[in-house]
Amino acid sequence: MTFSGFLQQFINAISLGSLYALVAIGYTMVYGVLRLINFAHGDVLMAGCYFAFYGMLVFSLPWWVSFSIAILLTALLGILIDRGAYLPVRKAPRISALITAIGLSFLLESLALVIFGGRVKPFHRPSIFGQVIQSGDLYFIALNLWIPAITSLLILLLLIVVYRTKVGMSMRAIARDMTTVRLMGVDVNRITSITFALGSAMAGAGGIMWALKYPQIDPYMGIIPGLKAFVAAVLGGIGNVIGAALGGLLLGVLEVMIIAFLPSLAGYKDAIAFLILILILLFRPTGLMGERLPV
Amino acid sequence: MKKVFVLSIIGFAVIFFAAGSFGAETVRVGGVMAMTGAVAAYGQDAWTGIQLAKEMVPTVLGKQVELVLVDSKSDKIETANAVSRLIEKEKVIAILGENTSGNTMAGAPIAEKAMVPMVASSATNPMVTQGKKYVFRTCFIDPYQGEIAAKYAFNELKAKTAALIVDKSQDFSVGLAKFFKDAFTKMGGKIVAETFCVTEDKDFSAQISFIKPTNPDVIYEPLYYSPVALFTKQARELGMKTPVLSCDGAQADELIQIGGKEVEGVAFTGHFHAKAATTMLAKDFIARFKEKYKTEPNSFHALGADSYFILLDAITRAKSTEGPKIRNALATTKNFEGITGKISIGEDGNAEKTMVIMVVKDGKFEYLTSVNP
């Protein structure tokens, strides 16, 4: 493999990894606060894409307005999911919440199928992202530089919220001990909803960038990225925000580079993520950066 | 008084239910189509074609035709379930569908065992009808498609080397790739690279990076419309200007919607183009389609409608709705003037058809030429 070939793949790996990182953060934050794997997270990603799509198509909004509104709507969807589906089962055994999550995932997919139709829709890619950049033998679209940049910015903002604000402190405290935090007079339900809003907004942003990268959307598009982001979150250490980001990057790099060095395995690309999941659960279930606190 | 009242109610109920069985019978025809999922374009288009065909010919043997649709969700297991359901629960006398080879092959054994004729509109892999008496198709088969594609690449595109991207999760793609490779190498061409993907893949950068240094004269993409669009788009973005040749699966609106300007120039072999229409039925169908949908029908609309017409023709010639009789009539279809050309089906269940070569130009599917068997 030539150096430029390697670099070509590496740029793509970082770009894909950033997307996994964004979505993984949503999984990890919700787990940290509620000890729940929100299986509907991938479908929240899909919803964000459709909001952005219709914003541009039906309301003829300029793309940056449509994307911003879509992210806000996705955050609202997250709050709705929390209040409507997970809050009622907060006191029930964890298995109930898990089943609710799976059911919610099917609900979102089926709703999207009925409302938006079964055929794939083309996602508009603004020319600022689609510009092909060439450097000798190296070709890539501007989007592959924008994605890591925007992702870094979003993660940075999120880390500021989590580590430098009172809301963030409440989130971290709830992850430690929900009951005591309640006794301290913190409105746990409000903080949980904010957690969902933030995680879903990240998923929405990740989804839109995913749709920019692979410009077709369909009701089931969230399943694979959602599953891989889940693997990334587990890889980095479920419950740990920085772990999720690193896990996402690592997963993206592994997925792209393994296929780059072994192109005959190209048909098994998705299997790599799930193989990693099995290996991590077998040998280091707390993930690379470990859980934030021992249970 | 109360007794009289109750008795008359019962009387009316008896008459009502008895009358039901004397009512007009319908001929129930089932349709298993991919209305959602990876190949939803084919299923939805075929069903649109079938429904328009039904408007044109709504009766057979003096009875109304009743269409029953079950979504295959572009999935093999769902197709098998759909076929079972149509036969056992909906009690259809024949089935139209499915649209892709892999899925049709999943449902075919069930129809075969139940002796219910199944007419696939666009499943092109030879194994779909092989060894079966009750499975038929209204389209050409892939050894032919691969051969014509190879001829086009070698003679028209003057390609001496070719690279392939194959969808290993679809029987159709694997089969067609093989037929293309065999024909291309027989003519003296060389396959310089062969890479794989699965239908749901979105990222082809690894495959493209593998193909790029081999410098092929043509890239052959025997894939469905989504992978063709994404692969070609990414290949162009990664700096490959190589001509792209694809297959009948490329003719869906989504190809152009998703591929945009990067799929300009993609040529492909296919079943039908409105400009190449020859038969009266074709002209009638196209005119009605344009009036209703303000656009020209594509291969899948046309093939779907043809499967309906051919089935009805067979039922008419058989003068019966019994499976074995319809089957024998289907196997003796001679020169039926379908929308997609003259269709003759033999004992093997296959149709010998004219192939159409098309190209994406100015955001539309343009007709290039026809190739006769």
PDB file of N, CA, C and O in Angstrom, chain A residues 134-159:
ATOM      1  N   GLN A 134      -8.060  17.691  -3.875  1.00  0.00           N
ATOM      2  CA  GLN A 134      -7.061  16.784  -4.425  1.00  0.00           C
ATOM      3  C   GLN A 134      -5.671  17.243  -4.059  1.00  0.00           C
ATOM      4  O   GLN A 134      -5.356  18.425  -4.116  1.00  0.00           O
ATOM      5  N   SER A 135      -4.858  16.291  -3.662  1.00  0.00           N
ATOM      6  CA  SER A 135      -3.469  16.620  -3.366  1.00  0.00           C
ATOM      7  C   SER A 135      -2.625  15.485  -3.919  1.00  0.00           C
ATOM      8  O   SER A 135      -2.421  14.472  -3.270  1.00  0.00           O
ATOM      9  N   GLY A 136      -2.170  15.669  -5.168  1.00  0.00           N
ATOM     10  CA  GLY A 136      -1.415  14.601  -5.806  1.00  0.00           C
ATOM     11  C   GLY A 136      -2.322  13.418  -6.074  1.00  0.00           C
ATOM     12  O   GLY A 136      -3.301  13.507  -6.805  1.00  0.00           O
ATOM     13  N   ASP A 137      -1.994  12.320  -5.419  1.00  0.00           N
ATOM     14  CA  ASP A 137      -2.766  11.094  -5.629  1.00  0.00           C
ATOM     15  C   ASP A 137      -3.923  10.987  -4.639  1.00  0.00           C
ATOM     16  O   ASP A 137      -4.715  10.064  -4.693  1.00  0.00           O
ATOM     17  N   LEU A 138      -3.962  11.944  -3.731  1.00  0.00           N
ATOM     18  CA  LEU A 138      -4.917  11.895  -2.641  1.00  0.00           C
ATOM     19  C   LEU A 138      -6.189  12.639  -3.012  1.00  0.00           C
ATOM     20  O   LEU A 138      -6.135  13.798  -3.399  1.00  0.00           O
ATOM     21  N   TYR A 139      -7.328  11.950  -2.919  1.00  0.00           N
ATOM     22  CA  TYR A 139      -8.608  12.591  -3.205  1.00  0.00           C
ATOM     23  C   TYR A 139      -9.526  12.432  -2.012  1.00  0.00           C
ATOM     24  O   TYR A 139      -9.636  11.363  -1.464  1.00  0.00           O
ATOM     25  N   PHE A 140     -10.186  13.487  -1.613  1.00  0.00           N
ATOM     26  CA  PHE A 140     -11.280  13.315  -0.660  1.00  0.00           C
ATOM     27  C   PHE A 140     -12.220  14.509  -0.751  1.00  0.00           C
ATOM     28  O   PHE A 140     -11.868  15.551  -1.288  1.00  0.00           O
ATOM     29  N   ILE A 141     -13.428  14.312  -0.220  1.00  0.00           N
ATOM     30  CA  ILE A 141     -14.363  15.442  -0.237  1.00  0.00           C
ATOM     31  C   ILE A 141     -14.192  16.246   1.046  1.00  0.00           C
ATOM     32  O   ILE A 141     -13.833  15.703   2.091  1.00  0.00           O
ATOM     33  N   ALA A 142     -14.460  17.535   0.930  1.00  0.00           N
ATOM     34  CA  ALA A 142     -14.269  18.448   2.056  1.00  0.00           C
ATOM     35  C   ALA A 142     -14.960  17.952   3.310  1.00  0.00           C
ATOM     36  O   ALA A 142     -14.511  18.184   4.434  1.00  0.00           O
ATOM     37  N   LEU A 143     -16.048  17.227   3.121  1.00  0.00           N
ATOM     38  CA  LEU A 143     -16.821  16.717   4.257  1.00  0.00           C
ATOM     39  C   LEU A 143     -15.959  15.920   5.218  1.00  0.00           C
ATOM     40  O   LEU A 143     -16.140  15.968   6.433  1.00  0.00           O
ATOM     41  N   ASN A 144     -14.997  15.165   4.664  1.00  0.00           N
ATOM     42  CA  ASN A 144     -14.166  14.323   5.521  1.00  0.00           C
ATOM     43  C   ASN A 144     -13.238  15.123   6.418  1.00  0.00           C
ATOM     44  O   ASN A 144     -12.650  14.573   7.351  1.00  0.00           O
ATOM     45  N   LEU A 145     -13.104  16.419   6.151  1.00  0.00           N
ATOM     46  CA  LEU A 145     -12.367  17.287   7.064  1.00  0.00           C
ATOM     47  C   LEU A 145     -13.327  17.989   8.016  1.00  0.00           C
ATOM     48  O   LEU A 145     -13.032  18.217   9.182  1.00  0.00           O
ATOM     49  N   TRP A 146     -14.507  18.329   7.480  1.00  0.00           N
ATOM     50  CA  TRP A 146     -15.505  19.013   8.296  1.00  0.00           C
ATOM     51  C   TRP A 146     -15.985  18.134   9.441  1.00  0.00           C
ATOM     52  O   TRP A 146     -16.182  18.604  10.562  1.00  0.00           O
ATOM     53  N   ILE A 147     -16.179  16.841   9.149  1.00  0.00           N
ATOM     54  CA  ILE A 147     -16.758  15.956  10.170  1.00  0.00           C
ATOM     55  C   ILE A 147     -15.911  15.886  11.430  1.00  0.00           C
ATOM     56  O   ILE A 147     -16.419  16.112  12.531  1.00  0.00           O
ATOM     57  N   PRO A 148     -14.620  15.571  11.338  1.00  0.00           N
ATOM     58  CA  PRO A 148     -13.828  15.551  12.577  1.00  0.00           C
ATOM     59  C   PRO A 148     -13.806  16.917  13.260  1.00  0.00           C
ATOM     60  O   PRO A 148     -13.832  16.985  14.494  1.00  0.00           O
ATOM     61  N   ALA A 149     -13.778  17.986  12.456  1.00  0.00           N
ATOM     62  CA  ALA A 149     -13.728  19.325  13.047  1.00  0.00           C
ATOM     63  C   ALA A 149     -14.999  19.606  13.842  1.00  0.00           C
ATOM     64  O   ALA A 149     -14.952  20.019  15.004  1.00  0.00           O
ATOM     65  N   ILE A 150     -16.150  19.380  13.206  1.00  0.00           N
ATOM     66  CA  ILE A 150     -17.419  19.662  13.888  1.00  0.00           C
ATOM     67  C   ILE A 150     -17.597  18.733  15.087  1.00  0.00           C
ATOM     68  O   ILE A 150     -18.063  19.153  16.155  1.00  0.00           O
ATOM     69  N   THR A 151     -17.228  17.474  14.913  1.00  0.00           N
ATOM     70  CA  THR A 151     -17.357  16.522  16.017  1.00  0.00           C
ATOM     71  C   THR A 151     -16.523  16.953  17.205  1.00  0.00           C
ATOM     72  O   THR A 151     -16.987  16.914  18.347  1.00  0.00           O
ATOM     73  N   SER A 152     -15.291  17.354  16.946  1.00  0.00           N
ATOM     74  CA  SER A 152     -14.423  17.803  18.042  1.00  0.00           C
ATOM     75  C   SER A 152     -15.057  18.964  18.771  1.00  0.00           C
ATOM     76  O   SER A 152     -15.064  19.014  20.008  1.00  0.00           O
ATOM     77  N   LEU A 153     -15.599  19.900  18.022  1.00  0.00           N
ATOM     78  CA  LEU A 153     -16.230  21.070  18.627  1.00  0.00           C
ATOM     79  C   LEU A 153     -17.405  20.660  19.502  1.00  0.00           C
ATOM     80  O   LEU A 153     -17.531  21.092  20.657  1.00  0.00           O
ATOM     81  N   LEU A 154     -18.245  19.783  18.962  1.00  0.00           N
ATOM     82  CA  LEU A 154     -19.426  19.361  19.718  1.00  0.00           C
ATOM     83  C   LEU A 154     -19.034  18.614  20.987  1.00  0.00           C
ATOM     84  O   LEU A 154     -19.613  18.822  22.051  1.00  0.00           O
ATOM     85  N   ILE A 155     -18.025  17.743  20.862  1.00  0.00           N
ATOM     86  CA  ILE A 155     -17.601  16.975  22.041  1.00  0.00           C
ATOM     87  C   ILE A 155     -17.006  17.915  23.079  1.00  0.00           C
ATOM     88  O   ILE A 155     -17.242  17.768  24.281  1.00  0.00           O
ATOM     89  N   LEU A 156     -16.259  18.890  22.612  1.00  0.00           N
ATOM     90  CA  LEU A 156     -15.672  19.855  23.530  1.00  0.00           C
ATOM     91  C   LEU A 156     -16.769  20.595  24.286  1.00  0.00           C
ATOM     92  O   LEU A 156     -16.717  20.733  25.519  1.00  0.00           O
ATOM     93  N   LEU A 157     -17.780  21.058  23.552  1.00  0.00           N
ATOM     94  CA  LEU A 157     -18.889  21.757  24.196  1.00  0.00           C
ATOM     95  C   LEU A 157     -19.566  20.855  25.220  1.00  0.00           C
ATOM     96  O   LEU A 157     -19.913  21.275  26.323  1.00  0.00           O
ATOM     97  N   LEU A 158     -19.743  19.597  24.837  1.00  0.00           N
ATOM     98  CA  LEU A 158     -20.400  18.658  25.745  1.00  0.00           C
ATOM     99  C   LEU A 158     -19.578  18.441  27.001  1.00  0.00           C
ATOM    100  O   LEU A 158     -20.096  18.421  28.112  1.00  0.00           O
ATOM    101  N   LEU A 159     -18.269  18.311  26.835  1.00  0.00           N
ATOM    102  CA  LEU A 159     -17.405  18.099  27.995  1.00  0.00           C
ATOM    103  C   LEU A 159     -17.445  19.306  28.919  1.00  0.00           C
ATOM    104  O   LEU A 159     -17.404  19.167  30.142  1.00  0.00           O
TER     105      LEU A 159
END
